[in-house]
Amino acid sequence: MMIDPNDLTLDKDGHLDDHTLWTPQAAQILANDLGITLDEIHYRILDAVRDFFDKYHHSPTTRPLIKHLKQTLPDDDIDNAKLQQLFQTGLVARHVNRIAGLPKPANCL
């Protein structure tokens, strides 16, 4: 079933109102706003970030995000520079959480 981008309800910061409604298709719709075409590594990262949220009940900021990704995706050799390249931004935690359908991390602009 296709999602109409107009059916995604977002909060004032552009994050999904309800993270449980996230799908890979919703992720691509959110990524389109940033000019990003998601591929396998993006989806591995998004799944790992969603696992972090499920485990700790909050969206990770940059340092915990990178630490978690290094532990859960060791073969992808994730660091801040790689995340910035993949997600085309210096606001890595903000954009990764947004595309993963999660709330904005507490201390992000």
PDB file of N, CA and C in Angstrom:
ATOM      1  N   MET A   1       0.836  -1.171   0.000  1.00  0.00           N
ATOM      2  CA  MET A   1       0.000   0.000   0.000  1.00  0.00           C
ATOM      3  C   MET A   1       0.891   1.249   0.000  1.00  0.00           C
ATOM      4  N   MET A   2       0.617   2.162  -0.874  1.00  0.00           N
ATOM      5  CA  MET A   2       1.403   3.385  -0.993  1.00  0.00           C
ATOM      6  C   MET A   2       0.922   4.428   0.012  1.00  0.00           C
ATOM      7  N   ILE A   3       1.876   5.153   0.569  1.00  0.00           N
ATOM      8  CA  ILE A   3       1.552   6.229   1.506  1.00  0.00           C
ATOM      9  C   ILE A   3       1.526   7.535   0.733  1.00  0.00           C
ATOM     10  N   ASP A   4       0.504   8.297   0.943  1.00  0.00           N
ATOM     11  CA  ASP A   4       0.428   9.637   0.379  1.00  0.00           C
ATOM     12  C   ASP A   4       1.232  10.548   1.310  1.00  0.00           C
ATOM     13  N   PRO A   5       2.230  11.263   0.782  1.00  0.00           N
ATOM     14  CA  PRO A   5       3.019  12.156   1.641  1.00  0.00           C
ATOM     15  C   PRO A   5       2.163  13.128   2.442  1.00  0.00           C
ATOM     16  N   ASN A   6       1.001  13.475   1.930  1.00  0.00           N
ATOM     17  CA  ASN A   6       0.118  14.389   2.655  1.00  0.00           C
ATOM     18  C   ASN A   6      -0.538  13.730   3.863  1.00  0.00           C
ATOM     19  N   ASP A   7      -0.476  12.398   3.938  1.00  0.00           N
ATOM     20  CA  ASP A   7      -1.066  11.682   5.064  1.00  0.00           C
ATOM     21  C   ASP A   7      -0.132  11.597   6.269  1.00  0.00           C
ATOM     22  N   LEU A   8       1.133  11.956   6.096  1.00  0.00           N
ATOM     23  CA  LEU A   8       2.075  11.940   7.210  1.00  0.00           C
ATOM     24  C   LEU A   8       1.837  13.177   8.069  1.00  0.00           C
ATOM     25  N   THR A   9       1.487  12.967   9.325  1.00  0.00           N
ATOM     26  CA  THR A   9       1.292  14.108  10.213  1.00  0.00           C
ATOM     27  C   THR A   9       2.590  14.350  10.982  1.00  0.00           C
ATOM     28  N   LEU A  10       3.066  15.573  10.882  1.00  0.00           N
ATOM     29  CA  LEU A  10       4.347  15.948  11.472  1.00  0.00           C
ATOM     30  C   LEU A  10       4.148  16.962  12.582  1.00  0.00           C
ATOM     31  N   ASP A  11       5.078  16.953  13.536  1.00  0.00           N
ATOM     32  CA  ASP A  11       5.047  17.962  14.593  1.00  0.00           C
ATOM     33  C   ASP A  11       5.644  19.263  14.073  1.00  0.00           C
ATOM     34  N   LYS A  12       5.756  20.242  14.940  1.00  0.00           N
ATOM     35  CA  LYS A  12       6.251  21.559  14.528  1.00  0.00           C
ATOM     36  C   LYS A  12       7.697  21.522  14.047  1.00  0.00           C
ATOM     37  N   ASP A  13       8.447  20.470  14.412  1.00  0.00           N
ATOM     38  CA  ASP A  13       9.844  20.335  14.004  1.00  0.00           C
ATOM     39  C   ASP A  13      10.023  19.459  12.771  1.00  0.00           C
ATOM     40  N   GLY A  14       8.912  18.971  12.201  1.00  0.00           N
ATOM     41  CA  GLY A  14       8.994  18.150  10.999  1.00  0.00           C
ATOM     42  C   GLY A  14       9.203  16.674  11.257  1.00  0.00           C
ATOM     43  N   HIS A  15       9.024  16.250  12.512  1.00  0.00           N
ATOM     44  CA  HIS A  15       9.154  14.834  12.869  1.00  0.00           C
ATOM     45  C   HIS A  15       7.752  14.220  12.925  1.00  0.00           C
ATOM     46  N   LEU A  16       7.679  12.907  12.671  1.00  0.00           N
ATOM     47  CA  LEU A  16       6.379  12.241  12.734  1.00  0.00           C
ATOM     48  C   LEU A  16       5.730  12.464  14.089  1.00  0.00           C
ATOM     49  N   ASP A  17       4.432  12.730  14.083  1.00  0.00           N
ATOM     50  CA  ASP A  17       3.691  12.871  15.344  1.00  0.00           C
ATOM     51  C   ASP A  17       3.647  11.547  16.103  1.00  0.00           C
ATOM     52  N   ASP A  18       3.570  10.436  15.373  1.00  0.00           N
ATOM     53  CA  ASP A  18       3.445   9.112  15.989  1.00  0.00           C
ATOM     54  C   ASP A  18       4.496   8.189  15.379  1.00  0.00           C
ATOM     55  N   HIS A  19       5.571   7.929  16.128  1.00  0.00           N
ATOM     56  CA  HIS A  19       6.679   7.125  15.600  1.00  0.00           C
ATOM     57  C   HIS A  19       6.264   5.695  15.251  1.00  0.00           C
ATOM     58  N   THR A  20       5.154   5.219  15.792  1.00  0.00           N
ATOM     59  CA  THR A  20       4.725   3.838  15.508  1.00  0.00           C
ATOM     60  C   THR A  20       4.151   3.709  14.099  1.00  0.00           C
ATOM     61  N   LEU A  21       3.885   4.821  13.431  1.00  0.00           N
ATOM     62  CA  LEU A  21       3.347   4.781  12.073  1.00  0.00           C
ATOM     63  C   LEU A  21       4.452   4.787  11.014  1.00  0.00           C
ATOM     64  N   TRP A  22       5.702   4.758  11.451  1.00  0.00           N
ATOM     65  CA  TRP A  22       6.840   4.788  10.536  1.00  0.00           C
ATOM     66  C   TRP A  22       6.896   3.511   9.698  1.00  0.00           C
ATOM     67  N   THR A  23       7.251   3.678   8.454  1.00  0.00           N
ATOM     68  CA  THR A  23       7.523   2.571   7.530  1.00  0.00           C
ATOM     69  C   THR A  23       8.736   2.967   6.699  1.00  0.00           C
ATOM     70  N   PRO A  24       9.360   2.022   6.021  1.00  0.00           N
ATOM     71  CA  PRO A  24      10.451   2.401   5.115  1.00  0.00           C
ATOM     72  C   PRO A  24       9.987   3.397   4.043  1.00  0.00           C
ATOM     73  N   GLN A  25       8.764   3.271   3.587  1.00  0.00           N
ATOM     74  CA  GLN A  25       8.242   4.214   2.596  1.00  0.00           C
ATOM     75  C   GLN A  25       8.112   5.617   3.209  1.00  0.00           C
ATOM     76  N   ALA A  26       7.645   5.684   4.461  1.00  0.00           N
ATOM     77  CA  ALA A  26       7.564   6.980   5.143  1.00  0.00           C
ATOM     78  C   ALA A  26       8.960   7.581   5.277  1.00  0.00           C
ATOM     79  N   ALA A  27       9.958   6.732   5.554  1.00  0.00           N
ATOM     80  CA  ALA A  27      11.338   7.210   5.674  1.00  0.00           C
ATOM     81  C   ALA A  27      11.787   7.869   4.380  1.00  0.00           C
ATOM     82  N   GLN A  28      11.488   7.240   3.246  1.00  0.00           N
ATOM     83  CA  GLN A  28      11.910   7.819   1.975  1.00  0.00           C
ATOM     84  C   GLN A  28      11.184   9.136   1.705  1.00  0.00           C
ATOM     85  N   ILE A  29       9.930   9.215   2.089  1.00  0.00           N
ATOM     86  CA  ILE A  29       9.187  10.475   1.920  1.00  0.00           C
ATOM     87  C   ILE A  29       9.850  11.577   2.743  1.00  0.00           C
ATOM     88  N   LEU A  30      10.216  11.265   3.989  1.00  0.00           N
ATOM     89  CA  LEU A  30      10.887  12.250   4.847  1.00  0.00           C
ATOM     90  C   LEU A  30      12.272  12.596   4.297  1.00  0.00           C
ATOM     91  N   ALA A  31      12.966  11.598   3.751  1.00  0.00           N
ATOM     92  CA  ALA A  31      14.301  11.818   3.188  1.00  0.00           C
ATOM     93  C   ALA A  31      14.237  12.660   1.914  1.00  0.00           C
ATOM     94  N   ASN A  32      13.143  12.538   1.176  1.00  0.00           N
ATOM     95  CA  ASN A  32      12.998  13.328  -0.054  1.00  0.00           C
ATOM     96  C   ASN A  32      13.107  14.816   0.236  1.00  0.00           C
ATOM     97  N   ASP A  33      12.583  15.242   1.382  1.00  0.00           N
ATOM     98  CA  ASP A  33      12.655  16.663   1.756  1.00  0.00           C
ATOM     99  C   ASP A  33      14.093  17.132   1.910  1.00  0.00           C
ATOM    100  N   LEU A  34      14.998  16.191   2.153  1.00  0.00           N
ATOM    101  CA  LEU A  34      16.409  16.516   2.352  1.00  0.00           C
ATOM    102  C   LEU A  34      17.245  16.177   1.121  1.00  0.00           C
ATOM    103  N   GLY A  35      16.584  15.695   0.061  1.00  0.00           N
ATOM    104  CA  GLY A  35      17.299  15.345  -1.164  1.00  0.00           C
ATOM    105  C   GLY A  35      18.112  14.066  -1.053  1.00  0.00           C
ATOM    106  N   ILE A  36      17.666  13.138  -0.212  1.00  0.00           N
ATOM    107  CA  ILE A  36      18.398  11.897   0.029  1.00  0.00           C
ATOM    108  C   ILE A  36      17.613  10.718  -0.527  1.00  0.00           C
ATOM    109  N   THR A  37      18.295   9.867  -1.294  1.00  0.00           N
ATOM    110  CA  THR A  37      17.714   8.613  -1.733  1.00  0.00           C
ATOM    111  C   THR A  37      18.280   7.530  -0.827  1.00  0.00           C
ATOM    112  N   LEU A  38      17.408   6.888  -0.089  1.00  0.00           N
ATOM    113  CA  LEU A  38      17.849   5.890   0.887  1.00  0.00           C
ATOM    114  C   LEU A  38      18.236   4.583   0.193  1.00  0.00           C
ATOM    115  N   ASP A  39      19.297   3.953   0.725  1.00  0.00           N
ATOM    116  CA  ASP A  39      19.697   2.633   0.245  1.00  0.00           C
ATOM    117  C   ASP A  39      19.898   1.717   1.453  1.00  0.00           C
ATOM    118  N   GLU A  40      20.494   0.567   1.232  1.00  0.00           N
ATOM    119  CA  GLU A  40      20.602  -0.445   2.296  1.00  0.00           C
ATOM    120  C   GLU A  40      21.286   0.070   3.558  1.00  0.00           C
ATOM    121  N   ILE A  41      22.390   0.796   3.421  1.00  0.00           N
ATOM    122  CA  ILE A  41      23.090   1.271   4.616  1.00  0.00           C
ATOM    123  C   ILE A  41      22.237   2.277   5.386  1.00  0.00           C
ATOM    124  N   HIS A  42      21.519   3.127   4.672  1.00  0.00           N
ATOM    125  CA  HIS A  42      20.628   4.067   5.357  1.00  0.00           C
ATOM    126  C   HIS A  42      19.592   3.304   6.192  1.00  0.00           C
ATOM    127  N   TYR A  43      18.996   2.274   5.594  1.00  0.00           N
ATOM    128  CA  TYR A  43      17.964   1.524   6.311  1.00  0.00           C
ATOM    129  C   TYR A  43      18.543   0.748   7.486  1.00  0.00           C
ATOM    130  N   ARG A  44      19.780   0.255   7.381  1.00  0.00           N
ATOM    131  CA  ARG A  44      20.415  -0.406   8.533  1.00  0.00           C
ATOM    132  C   ARG A  44      20.588   0.600   9.668  1.00  0.00           C
ATOM    133  N   ILE A  45      21.016   1.803   9.331  1.00  0.00           N
ATOM    134  CA  ILE A  45      21.200   2.859  10.333  1.00  0.00           C
ATOM    135  C   ILE A  45      19.856   3.231  10.949  1.00  0.00           C
ATOM    136  N   LEU A  46      18.842   3.421  10.123  1.00  0.00           N
ATOM    137  CA  LEU A  46      17.521   3.794  10.638  1.00  0.00           C
ATOM    138  C   LEU A  46      16.955   2.721  11.554  1.00  0.00           C
ATOM    139  N   ASP A  47      17.122   1.456  11.181  1.00  0.00           N
ATOM    140  CA  ASP A  47      16.657   0.360  12.043  1.00  0.00           C
ATOM    141  C   ASP A  47      17.406   0.357  13.372  1.00  0.00           C
ATOM    142  N   ALA A  48      18.713   0.604  13.339  1.00  0.00           N
ATOM    143  CA  ALA A  48      19.508   0.631  14.573  1.00  0.00           C
ATOM    144  C   ALA A  48      19.087   1.803  15.463  1.00  0.00           C
ATOM    145  N   VAL A  49      18.784   2.942  14.859  1.00  0.00           N
ATOM    146  CA  VAL A  49      18.345   4.107  15.633  1.00  0.00           C
ATOM    147  C   VAL A  49      16.983   3.832  16.265  1.00  0.00           C
ATOM    148  N   ARG A  50      16.102   3.177  15.538  1.00  0.00           N
ATOM    149  CA  ARG A  50      14.795   2.831  16.084  1.00  0.00           C
ATOM    150  C   ARG A  50      14.946   1.820  17.224  1.00  0.00           C
ATOM    151  N   ASP A  51      15.906   0.894  17.101  1.00  0.00           N
ATOM    152  CA  ASP A  51      16.183  -0.045  18.201  1.00  0.00           C
ATOM    153  C   ASP A  51      16.681   0.702  19.440  1.00  0.00           C
ATOM    154  N   PHE A  52      17.552   1.706  19.236  1.00  0.00           N
ATOM    155  CA  PHE A  52      18.027   2.540  20.340  1.00  0.00           C
ATOM    156  C   PHE A  52      16.833   3.174  21.047  1.00  0.00           C
ATOM    157  N   PHE A  53      15.932   3.764  20.273  1.00  0.00           N
ATOM    158  CA  PHE A  53      14.757   4.423  20.833  1.00  0.00           C
ATOM    159  C   PHE A  53      13.908   3.425  21.630  1.00  0.00           C
ATOM    160  N   ASP A  54      13.701   2.240  21.082  1.00  0.00           N
ATOM    161  CA  ASP A  54      12.906   1.222  21.781  1.00  0.00           C
ATOM    162  C   ASP A  54      13.562   0.806  23.096  1.00  0.00           C
ATOM    163  N   LYS A  55      14.878   0.737  23.094  1.00  0.00           N
ATOM    164  CA  LYS A  55      15.604   0.297  24.293  1.00  0.00           C
ATOM    165  C   LYS A  55      15.684   1.393  25.364  1.00  0.00           C
ATOM    166  N   TYR A  56      15.973   2.627  24.952  1.00  0.00           N
ATOM    167  CA  TYR A  56      16.234   3.696  25.913  1.00  0.00           C
ATOM    168  C   TYR A  56      15.104   4.723  26.037  1.00  0.00           C
ATOM    169  N   HIS A  57      14.104   4.628  25.187  1.00  0.00           N
ATOM    170  CA  HIS A  57      12.902   5.485  25.236  1.00  0.00           C
ATOM    171  C   HIS A  57      13.186   6.965  24.995  1.00  0.00           C
ATOM    172  N   HIS A  58      14.223   7.241  24.212  1.00  0.00           N
ATOM    173  CA  HIS A  58      14.485   8.612  23.761  1.00  0.00           C
ATOM    174  C   HIS A  58      15.327   8.557  22.494  1.00  0.00           C
ATOM    175  N   SER A  59      15.265   9.639  21.743  1.00  0.00           N
ATOM    176  CA  SER A  59      16.045   9.744  20.511  1.00  0.00           C
ATOM    177  C   SER A  59      17.493  10.066  20.855  1.00  0.00           C
ATOM    178  N   PRO A  60      18.439   9.381  20.208  1.00  0.00           N
ATOM    179  CA  PRO A  60      19.844   9.626  20.543  1.00  0.00           C
ATOM    180  C   PRO A  60      20.370  10.933  19.967  1.00  0.00           C
ATOM    181  N   THR A  61      21.215  11.590  20.749  1.00  0.00           N
ATOM    182  CA  THR A  61      21.969  12.735  20.244  1.00  0.00           C
ATOM    183  C   THR A  61      23.186  12.176  19.505  1.00  0.00           C
ATOM    184  N   THR A  62      24.021  13.025  18.972  1.00  0.00           N
ATOM    185  CA  THR A  62      25.089  12.573  18.070  1.00  0.00           C
ATOM    186  C   THR A  62      26.051  11.568  18.703  1.00  0.00           C
ATOM    187  N   ARG A  63      26.618  11.871  19.852  1.00  0.00           N
ATOM    188  CA  ARG A  63      27.610  10.953  20.435  1.00  0.00           C
ATOM    189  C   ARG A  63      27.021   9.583  20.779  1.00  0.00           C
ATOM    190  N   PRO A  64      25.889   9.518  21.486  1.00  0.00           N
ATOM    191  CA  PRO A  64      25.303   8.201  21.742  1.00  0.00           C
ATOM    192  C   PRO A  64      24.875   7.490  20.449  1.00  0.00           C
ATOM    193  N   LEU A  65      24.440   8.264  19.468  1.00  0.00           N
ATOM    194  CA  LEU A  65      24.049   7.686  18.184  1.00  0.00           C
ATOM    195  C   LEU A  65      25.238   6.985  17.537  1.00  0.00           C
ATOM    196  N   ILE A  66      26.353   7.678  17.449  1.00  0.00           N
ATOM    197  CA  ILE A  66      27.539   7.101  16.811  1.00  0.00           C
ATOM    198  C   ILE A  66      28.057   5.906  17.604  1.00  0.00           C
ATOM    199  N   LYS A  67      28.079   6.014  18.919  1.00  0.00           N
ATOM    200  CA  LYS A  67      28.525   4.897  19.755  1.00  0.00           C
ATOM    201  C   LYS A  67      27.635   3.678  19.518  1.00  0.00           C
ATOM    202  N   HIS A  68      26.330   3.879  19.485  1.00  0.00           N
ATOM    203  CA  HIS A  68      25.388   2.787  19.264  1.00  0.00           C
ATOM    204  C   HIS A  68      25.588   2.169  17.872  1.00  0.00           C
ATOM    205  N   LEU A  69      25.778   2.998  16.866  1.00  0.00           N
ATOM    206  CA  LEU A  69      25.959   2.491  15.507  1.00  0.00           C
ATOM    207  C   LEU A  69      27.273   1.728  15.369  1.00  0.00           C
ATOM    208  N   LYS A  70      28.317   2.192  16.028  1.00  0.00           N
ATOM    209  CA  LYS A  70      29.601   1.474  15.995  1.00  0.00           C
ATOM    210  C   LYS A  70      29.453   0.083  16.615  1.00  0.00           C
ATOM    211  N   GLN A  71      28.645  -0.012  17.669  1.00  0.00           N
ATOM    212  CA  GLN A  71      28.453  -1.291  18.350  1.00  0.00           C
ATOM    213  C   GLN A  71      27.527  -2.228  17.571  1.00  0.00           C
ATOM    214  N   THR A  72      26.468  -1.678  16.994  1.00  0.00           N
ATOM    215  CA  THR A  72      25.464  -2.519  16.349  1.00  0.00           C
ATOM    216  C   THR A  72      25.729  -2.773  14.874  1.00  0.00           C
ATOM    217  N   LEU A  73      26.509  -1.900  14.237  1.00  0.00           N
ATOM    218  CA  LEU A  73      26.821  -2.045  12.812  1.00  0.00           C
ATOM    219  C   LEU A  73      28.332  -1.949  12.584  1.00  0.00           C
ATOM    220  N   PRO A  74      29.112  -2.823  13.224  1.00  0.00           N
ATOM    221  CA  PRO A  74      30.567  -2.689  13.145  1.00  0.00           C
ATOM    222  C   PRO A  74      31.118  -2.803  11.725  1.00  0.00           C
ATOM    223  N   ASP A  75      30.478  -3.566  10.865  1.00  0.00           N
ATOM    224  CA  ASP A  75      30.972  -3.735   9.497  1.00  0.00           C
ATOM    225  C   ASP A  75      30.789  -2.489   8.636  1.00  0.00           C
ATOM    226  N   ASP A  76      29.917  -1.569   9.073  1.00  0.00           N
ATOM    227  CA  ASP A  76      29.669  -0.348   8.302  1.00  0.00           C
ATOM    228  C   ASP A  76      30.633   0.782   8.656  1.00  0.00           C
ATOM    229  N   ASP A  77      31.453   0.587   9.698  1.00  0.00           N
ATOM    230  CA  ASP A  77      32.481   1.562  10.074  1.00  0.00           C
ATOM    231  C   ASP A  77      31.920   2.988  10.143  1.00  0.00           C
ATOM    232  N   ILE A  78      30.900   3.161  10.977  1.00  0.00           N
ATOM    233  CA  ILE A  78      30.203   4.440  11.101  1.00  0.00           C
ATOM    234  C   ILE A  78      30.988   5.411  11.975  1.00  0.00           C
ATOM    235  N   ASP A  79      31.120   6.631  11.494  1.00  0.00           N
ATOM    236  CA  ASP A  79      31.635   7.744  12.288  1.00  0.00           C
ATOM    237  C   ASP A  79      30.853   8.991  11.879  1.00  0.00           C
ATOM    238  N   ASN A  80      31.139  10.098  12.519  1.00  0.00           N
ATOM    239  CA  ASN A  80      30.388  11.316  12.262  1.00  0.00           C
ATOM    240  C   ASN A  80      30.509  11.759  10.801  1.00  0.00           C
ATOM    241  N   ALA A  81      31.711  11.694  10.258  1.00  0.00           N
ATOM    242  CA  ALA A  81      31.917  12.125   8.868  1.00  0.00           C
ATOM    243  C   ALA A  81      31.113  11.264   7.898  1.00  0.00           C
ATOM    244  N   LYS A  82      31.076   9.968   8.151  1.00  0.00           N
ATOM    245  CA  LYS A  82      30.318   9.079   7.266  1.00  0.00           C
ATOM    246  C   LYS A  82      28.824   9.376   7.358  1.00  0.00           C
ATOM    247  N   LEU A  83      28.326   9.618   8.577  1.00  0.00           N
ATOM    248  CA  LEU A  83      26.913   9.967   8.731  1.00  0.00           C
ATOM    249  C   LEU A  83      26.596  11.284   8.033  1.00  0.00           C
ATOM    250  N   GLN A  84      27.497  12.259   8.159  1.00  0.00           N
ATOM    251  CA  GLN A  84      27.278  13.541   7.485  1.00  0.00           C
ATOM    252  C   GLN A  84      27.218  13.354   5.976  1.00  0.00           C
ATOM    253  N   GLN A  85      28.058  12.479   5.450  1.00  0.00           N
ATOM    254  CA  GLN A  85      28.056  12.214   4.009  1.00  0.00           C
ATOM    255  C   GLN A  85      26.773  11.499   3.596  1.00  0.00           C
ATOM    256  N   LEU A  86      26.393  10.464   4.332  1.00  0.00           N
ATOM    257  CA  LEU A  86      25.211   9.678   3.986  1.00  0.00           C
ATOM    258  C   LEU A  86      23.924  10.490   4.075  1.00  0.00           C
ATOM    259  N   PHE A  87      23.838  11.342   5.101  1.00  0.00           N
ATOM    260  CA  PHE A  87      22.607  12.092   5.339  1.00  0.00           C
ATOM    261  C   PHE A  87      22.720  13.554   4.914  1.00  0.00           C
ATOM    262  N   GLN A  88      23.837  13.902   4.257  1.00  0.00           N
ATOM    263  CA  GLN A  88      24.044  15.206   3.635  1.00  0.00           C
ATOM    264  C   GLN A  88      23.755  16.376   4.581  1.00  0.00           C
ATOM    265  N   THR A  89      24.282  16.271   5.803  1.00  0.00           N
ATOM    266  CA  THR A  89      24.024  17.327   6.782  1.00  0.00           C
ATOM    267  C   THR A  89      25.049  17.296   7.906  1.00  0.00           C
ATOM    268  N   GLY A  90      25.210  18.432   8.538  1.00  0.00           N
ATOM    269  CA  GLY A  90      25.989  18.515   9.766  1.00  0.00           C
ATOM    270  C   GLY A  90      25.112  18.262  10.982  1.00  0.00           C
ATOM    271  N   LEU A  91      23.797  18.270  10.774  1.00  0.00           N
ATOM    272  CA  LEU A  91      22.837  18.008  11.858  1.00  0.00           C
ATOM    273  C   LEU A  91      22.461  16.530  11.850  1.00  0.00           C
ATOM    274  N   VAL A  92      23.453  15.685  12.033  1.00  0.00           N
ATOM    275  CA  VAL A  92      23.287  14.250  11.856  1.00  0.00           C
ATOM    276  C   VAL A  92      22.188  13.666  12.735  1.00  0.00           C
ATOM    277  N   ALA A  93      22.269  13.860  14.032  1.00  0.00           N
ATOM    278  CA  ALA A  93      21.284  13.245  14.936  1.00  0.00           C
ATOM    279  C   ALA A  93      19.878  13.732  14.601  1.00  0.00           C
ATOM    280  N   ARG A  94      19.746  14.998  14.330  1.00  0.00           N
ATOM    281  CA  ARG A  94      18.432  15.566  14.019  1.00  0.00           C
ATOM    282  C   ARG A  94      17.833  14.899  12.789  1.00  0.00           C
ATOM    283  N   HIS A  95      18.606  14.828  11.700  1.00  0.00           N
ATOM    284  CA  HIS A  95      18.078  14.281  10.454  1.00  0.00           C
ATOM    285  C   HIS A  95      17.905  12.767  10.500  1.00  0.00           C
ATOM    286  N   VAL A  96      18.813  12.057  11.131  1.00  0.00           N
ATOM    287  CA  VAL A  96      18.682  10.601  11.237  1.00  0.00           C
ATOM    288  C   VAL A  96      17.426  10.262  12.040  1.00  0.00           C
ATOM    289  N   ASN A  97      17.223  10.922  13.164  1.00  0.00           N
ATOM    290  CA  ASN A  97      16.022  10.661  13.967  1.00  0.00           C
ATOM    291  C   ASN A  97      14.757  11.035  13.210  1.00  0.00           C
ATOM    292  N   ARG A  98      14.799  12.133  12.479  1.00  0.00           N
ATOM    293  CA  ARG A  98      13.622  12.568  11.711  1.00  0.00           C
ATOM    294  C   ARG A  98      13.254  11.525  10.666  1.00  0.00           C
ATOM    295  N   ILE A  99      14.242  11.066   9.888  1.00  0.00           N
ATOM    296  CA  ILE A  99      13.967  10.080   8.845  1.00  0.00           C
ATOM    297  C   ILE A  99      13.562   8.737   9.463  1.00  0.00           C
ATOM    298  N   ALA A 100      14.071   8.442  10.658  1.00  0.00           N
ATOM    299  CA  ALA A 100      13.700   7.210  11.358  1.00  0.00           C
ATOM    300  C   ALA A 100      12.317   7.309  11.992  1.00  0.00           C
ATOM    301  N   GLY A 101      11.669   8.465  11.842  1.00  0.00           N
ATOM    302  CA  GLY A 101      10.315   8.643  12.363  1.00  0.00           C
ATOM    303  C   GLY A 101      10.254   8.939  13.851  1.00  0.00           C
ATOM    304  N   LEU A 102      11.396   9.307  14.423  1.00  0.00           N
ATOM    305  CA  LEU A 102      11.488   9.513  15.868  1.00  0.00           C
ATOM    306  C   LEU A 102      11.464  11.001  16.212  1.00  0.00           C
ATOM    307  N   PRO A 103      11.151  11.311  17.485  1.00  0.00           N
ATOM    308  CA  PRO A 103      11.146  12.714  17.910  1.00  0.00           C
ATOM    309  C   PRO A 103      12.528  13.343  17.810  1.00  0.00           C
ATOM    310  N   LYS A 104      12.552  14.648  17.755  1.00  0.00           N
ATOM    311  CA  LYS A 104      13.803  15.396  17.753  1.00  0.00           C
ATOM    312  C   LYS A 104      14.511  15.159  19.086  1.00  0.00           C
ATOM    313  N   PRO A 105      15.823  14.878  19.063  1.00  0.00           N
ATOM    314  CA  PRO A 105      16.544  14.735  20.331  1.00  0.00           C
ATOM    315  C   PRO A 105      16.418  16.001  21.178  1.00  0.00           C
ATOM    316  N   ALA A 106      16.411  15.825  22.454  1.00  0.00           N
ATOM    317  CA  ALA A 106      16.129  16.906  23.399  1.00  0.00           C
ATOM    318  C   ALA A 106      17.019  18.129  23.228  1.00  0.00           C
ATOM    319  N   ASN A 107      18.306  17.954  22.971  1.00  0.00           N
ATOM    320  CA  ASN A 107      19.188  19.110  22.927  1.00  0.00           C
ATOM    321  C   ASN A 107      19.522  19.589  21.515  1.00  0.00           C
ATOM    322  N   CYS A 108      18.771  19.125  20.505  1.00  0.00           N
ATOM    323  CA  CYS A 108      19.022  19.563  19.122  1.00  0.00           C
ATOM    324  C   CYS A 108      18.310  20.880  18.845  1.00  0.00           C
ATOM    325  N   LEU A 109      18.920  21.647  17.966  1.00  0.00           N
ATOM    326  CA  LEU A 109      18.336  22.929  17.563  1.00  0.00           C
ATOM    327  C   LEU A 109      17.101  22.705  16.707  1.00  0.00           C
TER     328      LEU A 109
END
